[in-house]
Short mmCIF file of N, CA and C in Angstrom, two decimals:
data_model
loop_
_atom_site.label_atom_id
_atom_site.label_comp_id
_atom_site.label_asym_id
_atom_site.label_seq_id
_atom_site.Cartn_x
_atom_site.Cartn_y
_atom_site.Cartn_z
N MET A 995 6.27 13.08 -3.44
CA MET A 995 5.44 12.55 -4.37
C MET A 995 4.29 13.28 -4.45
N PRO A 996 3.86 13.94 -5.71
CA PRO A 996 2.54 14.86 -5.90
C PRO A 996 1.18 13.93 -5.81
N VAL A 997 0.18 14.56 -5.10
CA VAL A 997 -1.11 14.06 -5.01
C VAL A 997 -2.02 15.38 -5.68
N LEU A 998 -2.67 14.77 -6.84
CA LEU A 998 -3.77 15.74 -7.28
C LEU A 998 -4.72 15.86 -6.24
N ILE A 999 -5.19 16.97 -6.01
CA ILE A 999 -6.42 17.25 -5.31
C ILE A 999 -7.66 17.72 -5.88
N ILE A 1000 -8.85 17.25 -6.40
CA ILE A 1000 -9.95 17.72 -7.01
C ILE A 1000 -10.95 18.06 -6.08
N GLU A 1001 -11.22 19.19 -5.69
CA GLU A 1001 -12.00 19.65 -4.59
C GLU A 1001 -12.47 20.95 -5.21
N ASP A 1002 -13.86 21.30 -5.45
CA ASP A 1002 -14.29 22.73 -5.93
C ASP A 1002 -14.36 23.64 -4.55
N GLN A 1003 -14.54 23.11 -3.64
CA GLN A 1003 -14.93 24.20 -2.35
C GLN A 1003 -13.27 24.63 -1.88
N PRO A 1004 -13.01 26.11 -2.15
CA PRO A 1004 -11.59 26.39 -1.40
C PRO A 1004 -11.09 26.00 -0.25
N VAL A 1005 -12.44 26.41 0.64
CA VAL A 1005 -11.72 25.98 2.18
C VAL A 1005 -11.44 24.39 2.49
N LEU A 1006 -12.23 23.48 1.63
CA LEU A 1006 -11.87 22.04 1.83
C LEU A 1006 -10.60 21.87 0.85
N ARG A 1007 -10.55 22.61 0.08
CA ARG A 1007 -9.48 22.17 -0.85
C ARG A 1007 -7.76 22.71 -0.16
N ILE A 1008 -8.15 23.77 0.50
CA ILE A 1008 -6.96 24.25 1.31
C ILE A 1008 -6.61 23.23 2.33
N GLU A 1009 -7.76 23.08 3.15
CA GLU A 1009 -7.51 21.76 4.24
C GLU A 1009 -6.94 20.50 3.71
N VAL A 1010 -7.39 20.05 2.80
CA VAL A 1010 -6.75 18.75 2.07
C VAL A 1010 -5.18 19.04 1.77
N ALA A 1011 -4.92 20.11 1.13
CA ALA A 1011 -3.69 20.36 0.69
C ALA A 1011 -2.80 20.49 1.89
N ASP A 1012 -3.19 21.06 2.91
CA ASP A 1012 -2.37 21.21 3.88
C ASP A 1012 -2.09 19.94 4.61
N MET A 1013 -3.22 19.01 4.71
CA MET A 1013 -3.02 17.78 5.17
C MET A 1013 -2.19 16.93 4.30
N VAL A 1014 -2.24 17.12 3.00
CA VAL A 1014 -0.99 16.49 2.40
C VAL A 1014 0.27 16.57 2.30
N GLU A 1015 0.32 17.97 2.42
CA GLU A 1015 1.88 18.57 2.45
C GLU A 1015 2.30 18.29 3.73
N ARG A 1016 1.66 18.36 4.96
CA ARG A 1016 1.87 17.86 6.41
C ARG A 1016 2.35 16.52 6.40
N ALA A 1017 2.11 15.86 5.40
CA ALA A 1017 2.30 14.23 5.68
C ALA A 1017 3.52 13.98 4.50
N GLY A 1018 4.09 15.03 3.92
CA GLY A 1018 5.27 14.97 3.17
C GLY A 1018 4.84 14.83 1.61
N PHE A 1019 3.70 14.86 1.36
CA PHE A 1019 3.22 14.79 -0.07
C PHE A 1019 3.24 16.15 -0.67
N ILE A 1020 3.31 16.41 -2.01
CA ILE A 1020 3.25 17.70 -2.83
C ILE A 1020 1.88 17.79 -3.39
N PRO A 1021 0.99 18.86 -2.63
CA PRO A 1021 -0.43 19.10 -3.23
C PRO A 1021 -0.17 19.75 -4.46
N VAL A 1022 -1.08 19.21 -5.39
CA VAL A 1022 -1.35 19.55 -6.45
C VAL A 1022 -3.00 19.93 -6.74
N GLU A 1023 -3.48 21.12 -6.57
CA GLU A 1023 -4.68 21.47 -6.78
C GLU A 1023 -5.26 21.56 -8.02
N ALA A 1024 -6.72 21.23 -8.01
CA ALA A 1024 -7.87 21.44 -9.20
C ALA A 1024 -9.08 21.83 -8.62
N THR A 1025 -9.49 22.66 -9.48
CA THR A 1025 -10.93 23.21 -8.84
C THR A 1025 -11.87 22.57 -9.68
N SER A 1026 -11.46 21.97 -10.78
CA SER A 1026 -12.77 21.37 -11.52
C SER A 1026 -12.20 20.18 -12.24
N VAL A 1027 -13.21 19.36 -13.09
CA VAL A 1027 -12.90 18.28 -13.59
C VAL A 1027 -12.08 18.78 -14.65
N ASP A 1028 -12.16 19.92 -15.62
CA ASP A 1028 -11.32 19.95 -16.84
C ASP A 1028 -10.03 20.44 -16.50
N GLU A 1029 -9.71 20.92 -15.43
CA GLU A 1029 -8.63 21.43 -14.79
C GLU A 1029 -7.61 20.36 -14.44
N ALA A 1030 -8.18 19.26 -13.87
CA ALA A 1030 -7.66 18.02 -13.09
C ALA A 1030 -7.24 17.13 -14.59
N ILE A 1031 -8.20 17.27 -15.43
CA ILE A 1031 -7.65 16.32 -16.74
C ILE A 1031 -6.32 17.08 -17.36
N ASP A 1032 -6.50 18.48 -17.53
CA ASP A 1032 -5.22 19.21 -18.31
C ASP A 1032 -4.11 18.94 -17.22
N ILE A 1033 -4.37 18.88 -16.20
CA ILE A 1033 -3.04 18.42 -15.03
C ILE A 1033 -2.53 17.12 -15.47
N LEU A 1034 -3.45 16.23 -15.42
CA LEU A 1034 -2.99 14.69 -15.63
C LEU A 1034 -2.66 14.18 -16.99
N GLU A 1035 -2.99 15.46 -17.96
CA GLU A 1035 -2.31 15.14 -19.67
C GLU A 1035 -0.83 15.61 -19.53
N THR A 1036 -0.91 16.63 -18.85
CA THR A 1036 0.74 17.15 -18.83
C THR A 1036 1.56 16.77 -17.76
N ARG A 1037 1.08 16.38 -16.37
CA ARG A 1037 2.07 15.67 -15.28
C ARG A 1037 2.08 14.22 -15.28
N THR A 1038 2.98 13.74 -15.67
CA THR A 1038 3.31 12.14 -15.66
C THR A 1038 3.60 11.71 -14.25
N ASP A 1039 4.02 12.67 -13.38
CA ASP A 1039 4.38 12.45 -12.15
C ASP A 1039 3.35 12.14 -10.80
N ILE A 1040 2.00 12.51 -11.35
CA ILE A 1040 0.92 12.34 -10.58
C ILE A 1040 0.68 10.69 -10.30
N ARG A 1041 0.37 10.25 -9.03
CA ARG A 1041 0.55 8.77 -8.84
C ARG A 1041 -0.89 8.78 -8.17
N ILE A 1042 -1.28 9.73 -7.47
CA ILE A 1042 -2.54 9.47 -6.61
C ILE A 1042 -3.34 10.76 -6.62
N VAL A 1043 -4.77 10.47 -6.72
CA VAL A 1043 -5.51 11.45 -6.70
C VAL A 1043 -6.50 11.48 -5.60
N TYR A 1044 -7.03 12.44 -5.27
CA TYR A 1044 -7.81 12.74 -4.22
C TYR A 1044 -9.32 13.21 -4.94
N ILE A 1045 -10.14 12.76 -4.76
CA ILE A 1045 -11.54 13.31 -5.55
C ILE A 1045 -12.70 13.36 -4.78
N ASP A 1046 -13.21 14.63 -4.67
CA ASP A 1046 -14.25 15.08 -3.95
C ASP A 1046 -15.45 14.55 -4.84
N LEU A 1047 -16.40 13.55 -4.63
CA LEU A 1047 -17.31 12.97 -5.32
C LEU A 1047 -18.66 14.13 -5.62
N ASP A 1048 -18.71 15.13 -4.70
CA ASP A 1048 -19.76 16.07 -4.71
C ASP A 1048 -19.81 17.22 -5.61
N MET A 1049 -19.09 16.98 -6.86
CA MET A 1049 -18.57 18.04 -7.60
C MET A 1049 -19.86 18.93 -8.56
N PRO A 1050 -19.79 19.94 -8.66
CA PRO A 1050 -20.97 20.70 -9.33
C PRO A 1050 -20.86 20.60 -10.88
N ARG A 1051 -21.28 21.41 -11.71
CA ARG A 1051 -21.65 21.28 -13.03
C ARG A 1051 -21.66 20.35 -14.04
N GLY A 1052 -22.40 19.39 -13.75
CA GLY A 1052 -22.62 18.41 -14.51
C GLY A 1052 -21.75 17.03 -14.47
N VAL A 1053 -20.63 17.16 -14.45
CA VAL A 1053 -19.67 15.82 -14.23
C VAL A 1053 -19.82 15.67 -12.60
N LYS A 1054 -19.77 14.43 -12.47
CA LYS A 1054 -19.54 14.21 -10.93
C LYS A 1054 -18.44 13.69 -10.87
N GLY A 1055 -18.13 13.57 -9.71
CA GLY A 1055 -16.55 12.85 -9.09
C GLY A 1055 -16.58 11.27 -9.44
N ILE A 1056 -17.27 10.89 -9.54
CA ILE A 1056 -17.40 9.12 -9.80
C ILE A 1056 -17.01 8.93 -11.37
N GLU A 1057 -17.64 10.02 -11.93
CA GLU A 1057 -17.37 9.90 -13.49
C GLU A 1057 -15.83 10.39 -13.83
N ILE A 1058 -15.16 11.49 -13.12
CA ILE A 1058 -13.53 11.51 -13.51
C ILE A 1058 -13.21 10.18 -12.82
N ALA A 1059 -13.42 9.84 -11.58
CA ALA A 1059 -12.57 8.50 -11.25
C ALA A 1059 -12.81 7.67 -12.13
N ALA A 1060 -13.76 7.14 -12.84
CA ALA A 1060 -14.00 6.20 -13.83
C ALA A 1060 -12.99 6.74 -14.87
N ALA A 1061 -13.01 7.63 -15.35
CA ALA A 1061 -12.32 8.15 -16.55
C ALA A 1061 -10.76 8.01 -16.30
N ILE A 1062 -10.39 8.60 -15.19
CA ILE A 1062 -9.16 8.15 -14.54
C ILE A 1062 -8.66 6.70 -14.46
N ARG A 1063 -9.43 6.20 -14.08
CA ARG A 1063 -9.16 4.53 -13.83
C ARG A 1063 -8.89 4.04 -15.62
N ASP A 1064 -9.91 4.39 -16.45
CA ASP A 1064 -9.78 3.86 -17.67
C ASP A 1064 -8.38 4.59 -18.59
N ARG A 1065 -8.20 5.90 -18.38
CA ARG A 1065 -7.08 6.40 -19.05
C ARG A 1065 -5.77 6.24 -18.42
N TRP A 1066 -5.61 6.11 -17.31
CA TRP A 1066 -4.49 6.26 -16.47
C TRP A 1066 -4.34 5.10 -15.43
N PRO A 1067 -4.53 3.77 -15.76
CA PRO A 1067 -4.88 2.74 -14.83
C PRO A 1067 -3.95 2.70 -13.35
N PRO A 1068 -2.64 3.08 -13.64
CA PRO A 1068 -1.62 2.93 -12.58
C PRO A 1068 -1.87 3.88 -11.32
N ILE A 1069 -2.75 5.08 -11.76
CA ILE A 1069 -3.11 6.14 -10.73
C ILE A 1069 -3.96 5.43 -9.58
N GLU A 1070 -3.49 5.90 -8.27
CA GLU A 1070 -4.36 5.36 -7.14
C GLU A 1070 -5.26 6.48 -7.04
N ILE A 1071 -6.72 6.19 -6.57
CA ILE A 1071 -7.66 6.97 -6.22
C ILE A 1071 -8.28 7.30 -5.05
N ILE A 1072 -8.32 8.14 -4.33
CA ILE A 1072 -9.16 8.10 -3.12
C ILE A 1072 -10.22 9.31 -3.24
N LEU A 1073 -11.51 8.53 -2.83
CA LEU A 1073 -12.98 9.15 -3.24
C LEU A 1073 -13.46 9.68 -1.80
N THR A 1074 -14.06 10.85 -1.84
CA THR A 1074 -14.55 11.34 -0.55
C THR A 1074 -16.19 11.82 -0.67
N ALA A 1075 -16.98 11.84 0.12
CA ALA A 1075 -18.18 12.51 -0.13
C ALA A 1075 -18.94 12.92 1.21
N ALA A 1076 -19.87 13.74 1.13
CA ALA A 1076 -20.43 14.01 2.25
C ALA A 1076 -21.92 13.43 2.01
N THR A 1077 -22.55 13.47 0.86
CA THR A 1077 -23.67 13.31 -0.07
C THR A 1077 -23.90 11.83 -0.31
N PHE A 1078 -22.99 10.87 -0.51
CA PHE A 1078 -22.76 9.55 -0.98
C PHE A 1078 -22.83 8.46 0.41
N ALA A 1079 -23.18 7.38 0.30
CA ALA A 1079 -22.67 6.53 0.98
C ALA A 1079 -21.82 5.13 0.12
N LYS A 1080 -21.07 4.58 0.62
CA LYS A 1080 -20.04 3.70 -0.42
C LYS A 1080 -20.63 2.68 -0.76
N ALA A 1081 -21.84 2.46 -0.16
CA ALA A 1081 -22.85 0.99 -0.74
C ALA A 1081 -23.62 1.68 -1.87
N ASP A 1082 -23.73 2.90 -2.00
CA ASP A 1082 -24.54 3.49 -3.34
C ASP A 1082 -23.73 3.61 -4.35
N LEU A 1083 -22.33 3.43 -4.20
CA LEU A 1083 -21.69 3.86 -5.40
C LEU A 1083 -20.90 2.58 -6.06
N ASP A 1084 -20.91 2.72 -7.27
CA ASP A 1084 -20.08 1.80 -8.35
C ASP A 1084 -18.67 2.18 -8.39
N LEU A 1085 -17.96 2.14 -7.40
CA LEU A 1085 -16.46 2.52 -7.44
C LEU A 1085 -15.58 2.04 -8.33
N PRO A 1086 -14.67 2.86 -9.05
CA PRO A 1086 -13.58 2.12 -9.77
C PRO A 1086 -12.78 1.10 -8.85
N VAL A 1087 -12.30 0.13 -9.68
CA VAL A 1087 -11.48 -0.88 -9.06
C VAL A 1087 -10.49 -0.18 -8.48
N ARG A 1088 -9.95 -0.75 -7.23
CA ARG A 1088 -8.98 -0.17 -6.31
C ARG A 1088 -9.15 1.12 -5.97
N ALA A 1089 -10.13 1.79 -6.07
CA ALA A 1089 -10.57 2.87 -5.33
C ALA A 1089 -10.96 2.86 -3.98
N GLU A 1090 -10.14 3.96 -3.28
CA GLU A 1090 -10.67 3.82 -1.63
C GLU A 1090 -11.60 5.04 -1.54
N PHE A 1091 -12.75 4.76 -0.79
CA PHE A 1091 -13.60 5.63 -0.34
C PHE A 1091 -13.65 6.08 1.18
N TYR A 1092 -13.91 7.59 1.51
CA TYR A 1092 -14.05 7.83 2.94
C TYR A 1092 -15.23 8.87 3.04
N SER A 1093 -16.23 8.81 3.75
CA SER A 1093 -17.17 9.72 4.17
C SER A 1093 -16.53 10.89 4.63
N LYS A 1094 -17.05 12.12 4.47
CA LYS A 1094 -16.81 13.38 5.10
C LYS A 1094 -17.72 13.75 6.09
N PRO A 1095 -17.24 13.93 7.29
CA PRO A 1095 -15.86 14.59 7.41
C PRO A 1095 -14.59 13.28 7.33
N ILE A 1096 -13.62 13.50 6.87
CA ILE A 1096 -12.61 12.57 6.64
C ILE A 1096 -12.04 12.74 7.81
N HIS A 1097 -11.29 11.44 8.35
CA HIS A 1097 -10.27 11.22 9.28
C HIS A 1097 -9.06 11.40 8.77
N HIS A 1098 -8.24 12.48 8.89
CA HIS A 1098 -7.15 12.84 8.16
C HIS A 1098 -6.07 11.58 8.50
N GLY A 1099 -6.02 10.98 9.53
CA GLY A 1099 -4.97 9.66 9.71
C GLY A 1099 -5.29 8.81 8.83
N ASP A 1100 -6.75 8.42 8.69
CA ASP A 1100 -6.79 7.33 7.65
C ASP A 1100 -6.73 7.46 6.23
N VAL A 1101 -6.94 8.70 5.92
CA VAL A 1101 -6.50 9.26 4.36
C VAL A 1101 -5.03 9.14 4.18
N ILE A 1102 -4.26 9.75 5.19
CA ILE A 1102 -2.94 9.99 4.86
C ILE A 1102 -2.12 8.34 4.93
N ALA A 1103 -2.93 7.58 5.84
CA ALA A 1103 -2.25 6.08 5.96
C ALA A 1103 -2.41 5.68 4.48
N ALA A 1104 -3.74 5.65 3.78
CA ALA A 1104 -3.87 5.11 2.44
C ALA A 1104 -3.05 5.89 1.62
N MET A 1105 -2.60 6.78 1.44
CA MET A 1105 -1.97 7.72 0.67
C MET A 1105 -0.31 6.79 0.83
N ARG A 1106 0.07 6.74 1.88
CA ARG A 1106 1.42 6.17 2.29
C ARG A 1106 1.27 4.78 1.66
N ARG A 1107 0.36 3.83 1.69
CA ARG A 1107 0.40 2.61 1.39
C ARG A 1107 0.40 2.72 -0.57
N MET A 1108 -0.53 3.66 -0.81
CA MET A 1108 -0.61 3.85 -2.06
C MET A 1108 0.95 4.17 -2.89
N ALA A 1109 1.58 5.04 -2.14
CA ALA A 1109 2.74 5.56 -2.56
C ALA A 1109 3.68 4.45 -2.49
N ALA A 1110 3.83 3.58 -1.64
CA ALA A 1110 4.47 2.63 -1.44
C ALA A 1110 4.53 1.30 -2.43
N ASP A 1111 3.18 1.25 -2.55
CA ASP A 1111 2.69 0.23 -3.86
C ASP A 1111 2.94 0.92 -5.14
N THR A 1112 2.91 1.92 -5.46
CA THR A 1112 3.37 2.73 -6.44
C THR A 1112 4.84 2.46 -6.76
N ASP A 1113 5.71 2.72 -5.57
CA ASP A 1113 7.10 2.75 -5.85
C ASP A 1113 7.55 1.15 -6.01
N HIS A 1114 7.01 0.16 -5.58
CA HIS A 1114 7.02 -1.09 -5.63
C HIS A 1114 6.90 -1.71 -7.09
N LYS A 1115 5.71 -0.91 -7.53
CA LYS A 1115 5.41 -1.42 -9.17
C LYS A 1115 6.39 -0.80 -9.96
N GLY A 1116 6.67 0.36 -9.67
CA GLY A 1116 7.35 1.18 -10.62
C GLY A 1116 6.58 2.55 -10.83
N SER A 1117 7.11 3.45 -11.63
CA SER A 1117 6.73 4.79 -11.63
C SER A 1117 6.04 5.01 -13.06
N ASP A 1118 6.25 4.03 -14.03
CA ASP A 1118 5.69 4.51 -15.31
C ASP A 1118 4.26 4.53 -15.57
N ARG A 1119 3.79 5.65 -16.21
CA ARG A 1119 2.51 5.60 -16.63
C ARG A 1119 2.20 6.02 -17.92
N PRO A 1120 1.16 5.58 -18.69
CA PRO A 1120 1.24 6.18 -19.93
C PRO A 1120 0.51 7.84 -19.84
N ALA A 1121 0.88 8.66 -20.58
CA ALA A 1121 0.52 10.15 -20.68
C ALA A 1121 -0.94 10.08 -21.47
#
């Protein structure tokens, strides 16, 4: 199952992609919000999105998470941040939050749960 990784910092993006791949998922990388939206518009097989909330250039990760939830409700969302606390955020429904540095085991367990839930619900999502 593909996992879209939205992370602007190359070192962190590679680390997350490696973690995702080692867990048996297929990493799909986006370096910006615009790139992520393009991927989601063309790839209907994306069921899980991992988003760094500390995104530069205006649009923040929380905004892209809300946009994904509105446009593609079945997609599961994992949010991470070094500069935010969960209590300070208005998280989208069903989104999971992890503070950086993340614990890989926790994030992979969440992805496996989300993948199982997605398989159970069915894989159709609107494009």
